[in-house]
Every structure is written in C-alpha cells, then in structure tokens.
CSV table of C-alpha atoms and ligand atoms in Angstrom, one decimal:
chain,number,residue,atom,x,y,z
A,1,UNK,CA,12.8,116.5,52.0
A,2,UNK,CA,15.6,115.9,54.5
A,3,UNK,CA,16.7,112.3,55.3
A,4,UNK,CA,16.0,110.7,58.4
A,5,UNK,CA,18.8,110.5,61.0
A,6,UNK,CA,19.2,107.2,62.8
A,7,UNK,CA,21.5,107.0,65.9
A,8,UNK,CA,22.8,103.7,67.0
A,9,UNK,CA,24.4,103.6,70.4
A,10,UNK,CA,26.9,100.8,70.8
A,11,UNK,CA,29.3,100.3,67.9
A,12,UNK,CA,29.9,96.4,68.7
A,13,UNK,CA,28.6,93.5,66.7
A,14,UNK,CA,24.9,94.4,66.5
A,15,UNK,CA,25.6,98.3,66.4
A,16,UNK,CA,28.1,98.0,63.4
A,17,UNK,CA,25.6,95.6,61.7
A,18,UNK,CA,22.7,97.9,62.2
A,19,UNK,CA,24.7,100.9,60.8
A,20,UNK,CA,25.5,98.6,57.7
A,21,UNK,CA,21.8,97.5,57.1
A,22,UNK,CA,20.4,100.9,57.8
A,23,UNK,CA,22.7,102.5,55.3
A,24,UNK,CA,22.3,99.6,52.6
A,25,UNK,CA,18.5,100.2,52.8
A,26,UNK,CA,18.9,104.0,52.5
A,27,UNK,CA,16.7,104.4,55.7
A,28,UNK,CA,18.6,107.7,56.5
A,29,UNK,CA,22.1,109.1,57.8
A,30,UNK,CA,23.7,107.1,60.6
A,31,UNK,CA,25.5,108.1,63.6
A,32,UNK,CA,27.4,105.3,65.3
A,33,UNK,CA,28.2,106.1,69.0
A,34,UNK,CA,30.5,104.2,71.6
A,35,UNK,CA,32.2,105.0,74.6
A,36,UNK,CA,35.4,107.3,74.4
A,37,UNK,CA,37.6,104.3,74.7
A,38,UNK,CA,35.9,102.8,71.7
A,39,UNK,CA,35.8,106.2,69.6
A,40,UNK,CA,38.3,104.6,67.2
A,41,UNK,CA,36.1,101.7,66.7
A,42,UNK,CA,32.8,103.7,65.9
A,43,UNK,CA,34.8,106.1,63.6
A,44,UNK,CA,36.5,103.2,61.9
A,45,UNK,CA,33.4,101.3,61.1
A,46,UNK,CA,31.6,104.4,59.9
A,47,UNK,CA,34.6,105.1,57.6
A,48,UNK,CA,34.7,101.6,56.3
A,49,UNK,CA,31.0,101.6,55.7
A,50,UNK,CA,31.2,104.9,53.8
A,51,UNK,CA,33.6,103.4,51.4
A,52,UNK,CA,31.3,100.6,50.6
A,53,UNK,CA,28.6,103.1,49.3
A,54,UNK,CA,30.1,103.4,45.7
A,55,UNK,CA,30.0,99.7,45.2
A,56,UNK,CA,26.6,98.9,46.8
A,57,UNK,CA,25.3,102.2,45.7
A,58,UNK,CA,23.6,103.8,48.8
A,59,UNK,CA,23.5,107.5,49.7
A,60,UNK,CA,23.8,107.8,53.4
A,61,UNK,CA,26.1,109.7,55.7
A,62,UNK,CA,27.8,107.6,58.3
A,63,UNK,CA,29.6,109.3,61.3
A,64,UNK,CA,31.3,107.6,64.1
A,65,UNK,CA,31.6,109.3,67.4
A,66,UNK,CA,31.8,109.2,71.3
A,67,UNK,CA,30.0,112.5,71.5
A,68,UNK,CA,26.3,112.7,72.2
A,69,UNK,CA,26.2,116.1,70.7
A,70,UNK,CA,26.3,114.1,67.2
A,71,UNK,CA,23.0,112.4,67.8
A,72,UNK,CA,21.1,115.7,68.1
A,73,UNK,CA,17.9,115.6,65.9
A,74,UNK,CA,17.7,111.9,65.6
A,75,UNK,CA,14.4,110.6,64.5
A,76,UNK,CA,15.2,107.0,65.9
A,77,UNK,CA,17.8,106.0,68.4
A,78,UNK,CA,18.7,102.4,68.5
A,79,UNK,CA,20.2,101.3,71.9
A,80,UNK,CA,22.6,98.2,71.5
A,81,UNK,CA,25.0,99.4,74.2
A,82,UNK,CA,25.9,96.7,76.9
A,83,UNK,CA,27.5,93.5,77.5
A,84,UNK,CA,26.6,90.2,75.8
A,85,UNK,CA,26.0,86.8,77.6
A,86,UNK,CA,28.7,84.1,77.6
A,87,UNK,CA,28.2,80.5,77.4
A,88,UNK,CA,26.1,79.2,80.5
A,89,UNK,CA,24.5,82.8,81.0
A,90,UNK,CA,21.0,83.7,80.6
A,91,UNK,CA,19.8,87.0,79.2
A,92,UNK,CA,18.8,87.9,82.8
A,93,UNK,CA,22.2,87.5,84.1
A,94,UNK,CA,23.1,90.7,82.3
A,95,UNK,CA,20.7,92.9,84.2
A,96,UNK,CA,23.1,94.2,86.9
A,97,UNK,CA,25.5,95.6,84.4
A,98,UNK,CA,23.2,96.5,81.5
A,99,UNK,CA,20.6,98.3,83.5
A,100,UNK,CA,23.4,100.9,84.5
A,101,UNK,CA,24.6,101.2,80.8
A,102,UNK,CA,21.1,101.6,79.3
A,103,UNK,CA,20.1,104.0,81.9
A,104,UNK,CA,23.3,106.2,81.3
A,105,UNK,CA,22.5,106.0,77.6
A,106,UNK,CA,18.9,107.0,77.8
A,107,UNK,CA,19.6,110.1,80.0
A,108,UNK,CA,21.8,111.4,77.1
A,109,UNK,CA,19.1,110.4,74.5
A,110,UNK,CA,16.6,112.4,76.6
A,111,UNK,CA,19.0,115.4,76.5
A,112,UNK,CA,20.2,115.4,73.0
A,113,UNK,CA,17.5,113.5,70.9
A,114,UNK,CA,14.2,114.4,72.9
A,115,UNK,CA,12.0,113.8,69.8
A,116,UNK,CA,13.4,110.3,68.9
A,117,UNK,CA,11.7,107.0,68.8
A,118,UNK,CA,13.9,104.7,70.9
A,119,UNK,CA,14.3,101.0,69.9
A,120,UNK,CA,15.9,99.1,72.5
A,121,UNK,CA,18.1,95.9,71.7
A,122,UNK,CA,20.2,95.5,74.8
A,123,UNK,CA,19.5,92.5,77.1
A,124,UNK,CA,17.4,91.5,79.1
A,125,UNK,CA,15.3,93.2,76.7
A,126,UNK,CA,12.0,93.6,78.5
A,127,UNK,CA,13.6,95.0,81.3
A,128,UNK,CA,15.9,97.2,79.6
A,129,UNK,CA,13.0,98.8,77.6
A,130,UNK,CA,11.5,99.7,81.1
A,131,UNK,CA,14.7,101.4,82.0
A,132,UNK,CA,14.9,103.4,78.8
A,133,UNK,CA,11.3,104.5,79.2
A,134,UNK,CA,11.7,105.7,82.8
A,135,UNK,CA,15.2,107.3,82.2
A,136,UNK,CA,14.1,109.2,79.1
A,137,UNK,CA,10.7,110.1,80.5
A,138,UNK,CA,9.4,109.7,76.8
A,139,UNK,CA,5.8,108.9,76.2
A,140,UNK,CA,5.5,104.9,76.0
A,141,UNK,CA,4.6,105.0,72.4
A,142,UNK,CA,8.1,106.3,71.8
A,143,UNK,CA,9.9,103.6,73.4
A,144,UNK,CA,10.0,99.9,72.4
A,145,UNK,CA,12.2,96.7,72.2
A,146,UNK,CA,13.2,94.5,69.7
A,147,UNK,CA,12.9,90.8,70.6
A,148,UNK,CA,9.6,89.3,68.9
A,149,UNK,CA,10.8,90.3,65.4
A,150,UNK,CA,13.9,88.0,66.1
A,151,UNK,CA,12.0,85.3,67.8
A,152,UNK,CA,9.3,85.0,65.0
A,153,UNK,CA,12.1,85.1,62.4
A,154,UNK,CA,14.0,82.2,64.2
A,155,UNK,CA,10.6,80.2,64.6
A,156,UNK,CA,9.9,80.8,60.9
A,157,UNK,CA,13.3,79.6,59.9
A,158,UNK,CA,13.1,76.4,61.9
A,159,UNK,CA,9.5,75.7,60.5
A,160,UNK,CA,10.8,76.2,57.0
A,161,UNK,CA,13.7,73.9,57.6
A,162,UNK,CA,11.6,71.2,58.8
A,163,UNK,CA,9.1,71.5,56.1
A,164,UNK,CA,11.8,72.1,53.3
A,165,UNK,CA,9.8,75.1,52.1
A,166,UNK,CA,10.7,78.8,51.7
A,167,UNK,CA,10.7,80.9,54.7
A,168,UNK,CA,8.8,83.4,52.8
A,169,UNK,CA,5.8,81.2,52.9
A,170,UNK,CA,6.1,80.7,56.6
A,171,UNK,CA,3.9,83.2,58.6
A,172,UNK,CA,3.9,83.3,62.6
A,173,UNK,CA,3.2,85.3,65.7
A,174,UNK,CA,4.7,84.9,69.1
A,175,UNK,CA,3.8,86.7,72.3
A,176,UNK,CA,5.4,87.4,75.7
A,177,UNK,CA,9.1,88.1,76.9
A,178,UNK,CA,12.3,87.4,75.0
A,179,UNK,CA,13.3,83.9,75.6
A,180,UNK,CA,12.3,81.0,77.8
A,181,UNK,CA,8.9,82.4,78.5
A,182,UNK,CA,7.9,83.4,75.1
A,183,UNK,CA,4.4,82.2,74.0
A,184,UNK,CA,4.1,80.2,70.8
A,185,UNK,CA,1.0,80.4,68.9
A,186,UNK,CA,1.0,77.3,66.6
A,187,UNK,CA,-2.7,77.9,65.8
A,188,UNK,CA,-1.7,81.1,64.2
A,189,UNK,CA,1.3,79.9,62.3
A,190,UNK,CA,0.6,79.0,58.7
A,191,UNK,CA,2.4,78.0,55.4
A,192,UNK,CA,0.9,80.1,52.7
A,193,UNK,CA,-2.4,80.0,54.6
A,194,UNK,CA,-2.3,76.3,55.4
A,195,UNK,CA,-2.3,75.9,59.4
A,196,UNK,CA,1.0,74.4,60.3
A,197,UNK,CA,-0.9,72.2,62.6
A,198,UNK,CA,-2.2,70.4,59.5
A,199,UNK,CA,1.3,70.1,58.0
A,200,UNK,CA,3.6,69.0,60.9
A,201,UNK,CA,3.0,66.7,63.8
A,202,UNK,CA,2.7,68.4,67.2
A,203,UNK,CA,6.1,67.2,68.4
A,204,UNK,CA,7.9,68.7,65.3
A,205,UNK,CA,6.2,72.1,66.1
A,206,UNK,CA,7.0,71.9,69.6
A,207,UNK,CA,10.7,71.1,68.6
A,208,UNK,CA,10.7,74.1,66.4
A,209,UNK,CA,9.3,76.3,69.3
A,210,UNK,CA,12.0,75.0,71.7
A,211,UNK,CA,14.7,75.7,69.3
A,212,UNK,CA,13.5,79.2,68.7
A,213,UNK,CA,13.3,79.8,72.4
A,214,UNK,CA,16.9,78.5,72.8
A,215,UNK,CA,18.0,79.9,69.5
A,216,UNK,CA,20.2,82.6,71.1
A,217,UNK,CA,21.7,80.2,73.7
A,218,UNK,CA,22.6,77.8,70.9
A,219,UNK,CA,24.5,80.4,69.1
A,220,UNK,CA,26.1,81.6,72.4
A,221,UNK,CA,27.4,78.0,72.7
A,222,UNK,CA,28.8,77.9,69.3
A,223,UNK,CA,30.5,81.4,69.2
A,224,UNK,CA,31.2,82.2,72.7
A,225,UNK,CA,29.1,85.4,72.4
A,226,UNK,CA,25.6,86.3,71.2
A,227,UNK,CA,24.2,86.6,67.9
A,228,UNK,CA,24.1,89.7,65.6
A,229,UNK,CA,22.9,89.1,62.2
A,230,UNK,CA,19.3,88.0,62.9
A,231,UNK,CA,19.1,90.5,65.9
A,232,UNK,CA,20.0,93.3,63.6
A,233,UNK,CA,17.6,92.1,60.8
A,234,UNK,CA,14.8,92.3,63.4
A,235,UNK,CA,15.9,95.6,64.5
A,236,UNK,CA,16.2,97.3,61.2
A,237,UNK,CA,12.7,95.8,60.1
A,238,UNK,CA,11.4,97.9,62.9
A,239,UNK,CA,13.4,100.9,62.2
A,240,UNK,CA,12.2,100.6,58.5
A,241,UNK,CA,8.6,100.5,59.7
A,242,UNK,CA,9.3,103.7,61.8
A,243,UNK,CA,11.1,105.9,59.4
A,244,UNK,CA,8.9,104.9,56.4
A,245,UNK,CA,5.8,105.2,58.5
A,246,UNK,CA,4.8,101.7,57.1
A,247,UNK,CA,2.3,100.7,59.9
A,248,UNK,CA,3.6,97.3,59.7
A,249,UNK,CA,2.6,94.8,62.5
A,250,UNK,CA,5.6,93.7,64.1
A,251,UNK,CA,5.9,91.7,67.5
A,252,UNK,CA,7.8,94.2,69.6
A,253,UNK,CA,8.2,94.8,73.3
A,254,UNK,CA,5.5,97.5,73.6
A,255,UNK,CA,4.0,99.3,76.6
A,256,UNK,CA,0.9,97.6,77.8
A,257,UNK,CA,-1.6,98.3,80.7
A,258,UNK,CA,-5.1,97.0,79.8
A,259,UNK,CA,-3.7,95.2,76.6
A,260,UNK,CA,-3.7,91.5,77.0
A,261,UNK,CA,-4.5,92.0,80.9
A,262,UNK,CA,-0.8,93.2,81.7
A,263,UNK,CA,-1.9,95.7,84.4
A,264,UNK,CA,-5.7,96.4,84.0
A,265,UNK,CA,-6.7,99.8,85.1
A,266,UNK,CA,-3.2,100.6,86.6
A,267,UNK,CA,-2.3,103.9,84.8
A,268,UNK,CA,1.5,104.1,84.6
A,269,UNK,CA,2.1,100.8,86.1
A,270,UNK,CA,2.3,98.8,82.9
A,271,UNK,CA,5.1,96.6,81.5
A,272,UNK,CA,6.7,96.1,78.1
A,273,UNK,CA,5.7,92.9,76.9
A,274,UNK,CA,6.1,91.2,73.4
A,275,UNK,CA,2.9,91.9,71.6
A,276,UNK,CA,1.9,92.6,68.0
A,277,UNK,CA,2.3,96.4,67.5
A,278,UNK,CA,1.6,98.7,64.6
A,279,UNK,CA,4.9,100.5,63.9
A,280,UNK,CA,4.9,104.0,62.2
A,281,UNK,CA,6.2,107.3,62.5
A,282,UNK,CA,4.9,107.7,66.0
A,283,UNK,CA,6.7,104.5,67.2
A,284,UNK,CA,4.1,102.0,68.6
A,285,UNK,CA,1.0,103.4,67.1
A,286,UNK,CA,-1.4,100.7,68.5
A,287,UNK,CA,-1.1,97.4,70.2
A,288,UNK,CA,-3.2,94.7,68.2
A,289,UNK,CA,-5.2,92.7,70.6
A,290,UNK,CA,-7.0,89.5,69.8
A,291,UNK,CA,-8.7,86.7,71.9
A,292,UNK,CA,-6.3,84.2,73.4
A,293,UNK,CA,-7.3,80.6,74.1
A,294,UNK,CA,-7.2,79.4,77.9
A,295,UNK,CA,-3.7,77.7,77.5
A,296,UNK,CA,-2.3,80.7,75.7
A,297,UNK,CA,-3.3,83.0,78.2
A,298,UNK,CA,-1.9,81.1,81.0
A,299,UNK,CA,1.5,81.0,79.2
A,300,UNK,CA,1.2,84.7,78.5
A,301,UNK,CA,0.4,85.4,82.2
A,302,UNK,CA,3.5,83.3,83.2
A,303,UNK,CA,5.6,85.3,80.9
A,304,UNK,CA,4.3,88.6,82.0
A,305,UNK,CA,5.1,87.6,85.6
A,306,UNK,CA,8.8,86.8,84.7
A,307,UNK,CA,8.9,90.3,83.1
A,308,UNK,CA,7.3,91.8,86.2
A,309,UNK,CA,10.1,90.0,88.4
A,310,UNK,CA,12.8,91.2,86.4
A,311,UNK,CA,11.7,94.9,86.4
A,312,UNK,CA,11.3,94.4,90.1
A,313,UNK,CA,15.1,93.7,90.2
A,314,UNK,CA,15.6,97.0,88.3
A,315,UNK,CA,13.4,98.9,90.7
A,316,UNK,CA,15.3,97.6,93.7
A,317,UNK,CA,18.7,98.6,92.0
A,318,UNK,CA,17.4,101.8,91.0
A,319,UNK,CA,14.6,102.9,93.3
A,320,UNK,CA,14.2,106.5,91.7
A,321,UNK,CA,13.1,104.6,88.5
A,322,UNK,CA,10.4,102.7,90.2
B,401,APR,N1,27.7,103.8,75.9
B,401,APR,C1,27.7,103.5,74.6
B,401,APR,N2,28.3,102.2,74.2
B,401,APR,C2,28.5,101.3,75.2
B,401,APR,C3,28.3,101.8,76.6
B,401,APR,C4,27.9,103.0,76.9
B,401,APR,N3,27.7,103.4,78.1
B,401,APR,N4,28.6,100.5,77.3
B,401,APR,C5,29.1,99.6,76.5
B,401,APR,N5,28.9,100.1,75.2
B,401,APR,C6,29.4,99.5,73.9
B,401,APR,C7,30.6,98.5,74.1
B,401,APR,O1,31.8,99.3,74.0
B,401,APR,C8,30.4,97.7,72.9
B,401,APR,O2,31.2,98.2,71.7
B,401,APR,O3,28.3,98.5,73.5
B,401,APR,C9,29.0,97.7,72.5
B,401,APR,C10,28.3,96.2,72.6
B,401,APR,O4,28.8,95.5,71.6
B,401,APR,P1,29.1,93.9,71.6
B,401,APR,O5,29.9,93.6,72.8
B,401,APR,O6,29.7,93.5,70.5
B,401,APR,O7,27.6,93.3,71.8
B,401,APR,P2,26.5,93.0,70.7
B,401,APR,O8,26.7,91.7,70.2
B,401,APR,O9,26.5,94.3,69.8
B,401,APR,O10,25.2,93.0,71.8
B,401,APR,C11,24.7,94.3,72.4
B,401,APR,O11,22.5,93.8,72.5
B,401,APR,O12,21.4,91.6,71.9
B,401,APR,C12,21.8,92.4,72.9
B,401,APR,O13,22.6,90.7,74.6
B,401,APR,C13,22.9,91.6,73.5
B,401,APR,O14,23.1,93.3,75.5
B,401,APR,C14,23.7,92.9,74.2
B,401,APR,C15,23.7,94.0,73.3
C-alpha cells in the first residue's frame, strides 16, 4: 500500500509545524512548498525534520520545494500561505492580501493535485475557504477549513484551567465563524459527562468563552504574530481524520446550504461555516445537524451574516469568483 502524500503550502510557522506533526504521526510523506524567494526555508525545514526521524523513529519522506510539480498526486493539500495579523489587527483585516495568495495557490492545486482534499488554514478563514472552493472548482466536500478544531481546543483548555481538571475530560462544541462571532454551546459542554453548567457559574463559563474567542488576539499581543502550535494541532487532527478515514466529527468550516439554515434551497449559493462535520477519506462526508435553541440560532445567524459580508468583500475584489 502506498503512503498518503500530504502537501503543505506555506513553510512558515504553521506550515513548518504541520510538516513536523504530520511526519511524527506518520500520516504520510510531506511536501513543504513556499514561494521561490523562500525555497531555501522550505528545503531547510524539510531537511532538518528528515534528520529528526532516526531519533523520533518515524518513516516519512520530507521534501522542501518552490515547485508545484512536486505536489502532484497529493491526497491532502493544507494551505497555510498568507500573511498573519499584527497586534491591533483582526483576522478580517487580512482579506485583501490573503485572498490573492489563496487564489493563486488554489489555482495551482487545481492544476497539480486535482484529486486532493484541501484543508485551508489561512485567515480570514471562512472567506479563504470560499476562495479555495471557487478557485479550485472542486466539489465542496473536498474543501474545508480549520477553525473550529482550534476554537474548541482553546475553550476546552480554558474550562479545564478553571476547573483544575484534565483537558481530556472536557468535551465541547462550538459553531459559526472563526473568532468574535463564534457560537458557544455551554449546554453541550460537559466534564466527563457532567454538564459544565452544573460545575461552573455562568460568569466563569462566559469568561472561558470570551477568552477562547479572543485567544488568538491574546497571543498576537504577546508574540507580535499569530499562534502556530494549537492551530497546527487542530489542522493535523483534521488531516489525520481524512487520511486514516476515521469518520471523526470535528468542528470544521464546511459547505452549508440547507444545513443550519445557511442558504436554504439556494443551490450553489451556500457558505463555509463552522459546523460539526464527519471527516473521512472523501473530506467532509456529512454535516451533523441538531436542533438549536432560539438564542443559539440567533447567534449562529449573526455569525453566518458576518461570514456572508466578508465573502461579499471577496466577491467585489474578485467578481469572477462570485
Ligand atoms: N505561495 C506559497 N507560500 C506563500 C505564498 C504563496 N503565494 N505567499 C506567502 N507564502 C508563505 C510565506 O512566504 C510564509 O512562509 O506563507 C508563509 C506564512 O508563514 P507565516 O508568516 O509564518 O504565517 P503562519 O503563522 O504560518 O500563518 C499562516 O495561517 O492561521 C493563519 O492567520 C494565519 O493567515 C495566516 C496563515
């Protein structure tokens, strides 16, 4: 049986860390690609990681490159190419630059890896997944974005810190866009099956939700650039579910029309929104729907509207992608 081939576009902080984690987990061979001016960085990181293999004992071929020909035959392509936000910037402030970058990358993915599942990480996430979908022309099931896996991980970490318990015992779900408009679901958050609402007062839960929403910004303020360890962990969790065909339910930016009332009955006019998705070899194999309470639905609608507005900005910038 041949190993899976996973290409990571953008050999920066997240790209390099993705290559490392994918190789450590032996999910497949890795191609790390950056722009020609950074070819030395992608080659250097790939070589450095290849020399970790004897110590950490993993078998994976790592290739650094600036040539798209090397991604040919990829099963999964992870797009991390783009600029990061600086202190004081929101993710949405990146749309002008990153839409062009993600579009150019996606056109190459279409040409060189037409069968791949594409996992987008570049921000503003929900709009960048839309760009990748339109620019590749791939079926929506094969294009998805990493946001919910990270947001949920941050929320679980903050709940566990508050309770002084293991993060392993905290289970949670969030919906909606990446960032300020994400929709917390405290009623579906539990600690080893015990509803968190029975364990923490409402204000503590609210504080954990707000910290998860602002978690990215908190780190940007501290480091001057955006986070990479947890975003990578979320991304690699998704890649693993796909290449191992695990059918894991992971909150992902997945294409929705009727699902959660995003664009009911409007064929081809849907949006990528954070929802629980069954991830397997085909990419997003199913969006898991469940009834929302009125206040949750109102928050989700607000979040969907924010995504729609940002996609509107992209459509005005690139009318041929509309
Ligand atoms: N093709 C390939 N790589 C590119 C391109 C392009 N057209 N344009 C930029 N890049 C590369 C840069 O050269 C850089 O090496 O993308 C890499 C980005 O790396 P970092 O600046 O370290 O950013 P990182 O922290 O990895 O974040 C990448 O993910 O979470 C988001 O907001 C984050 O949009 C940002 C992206």
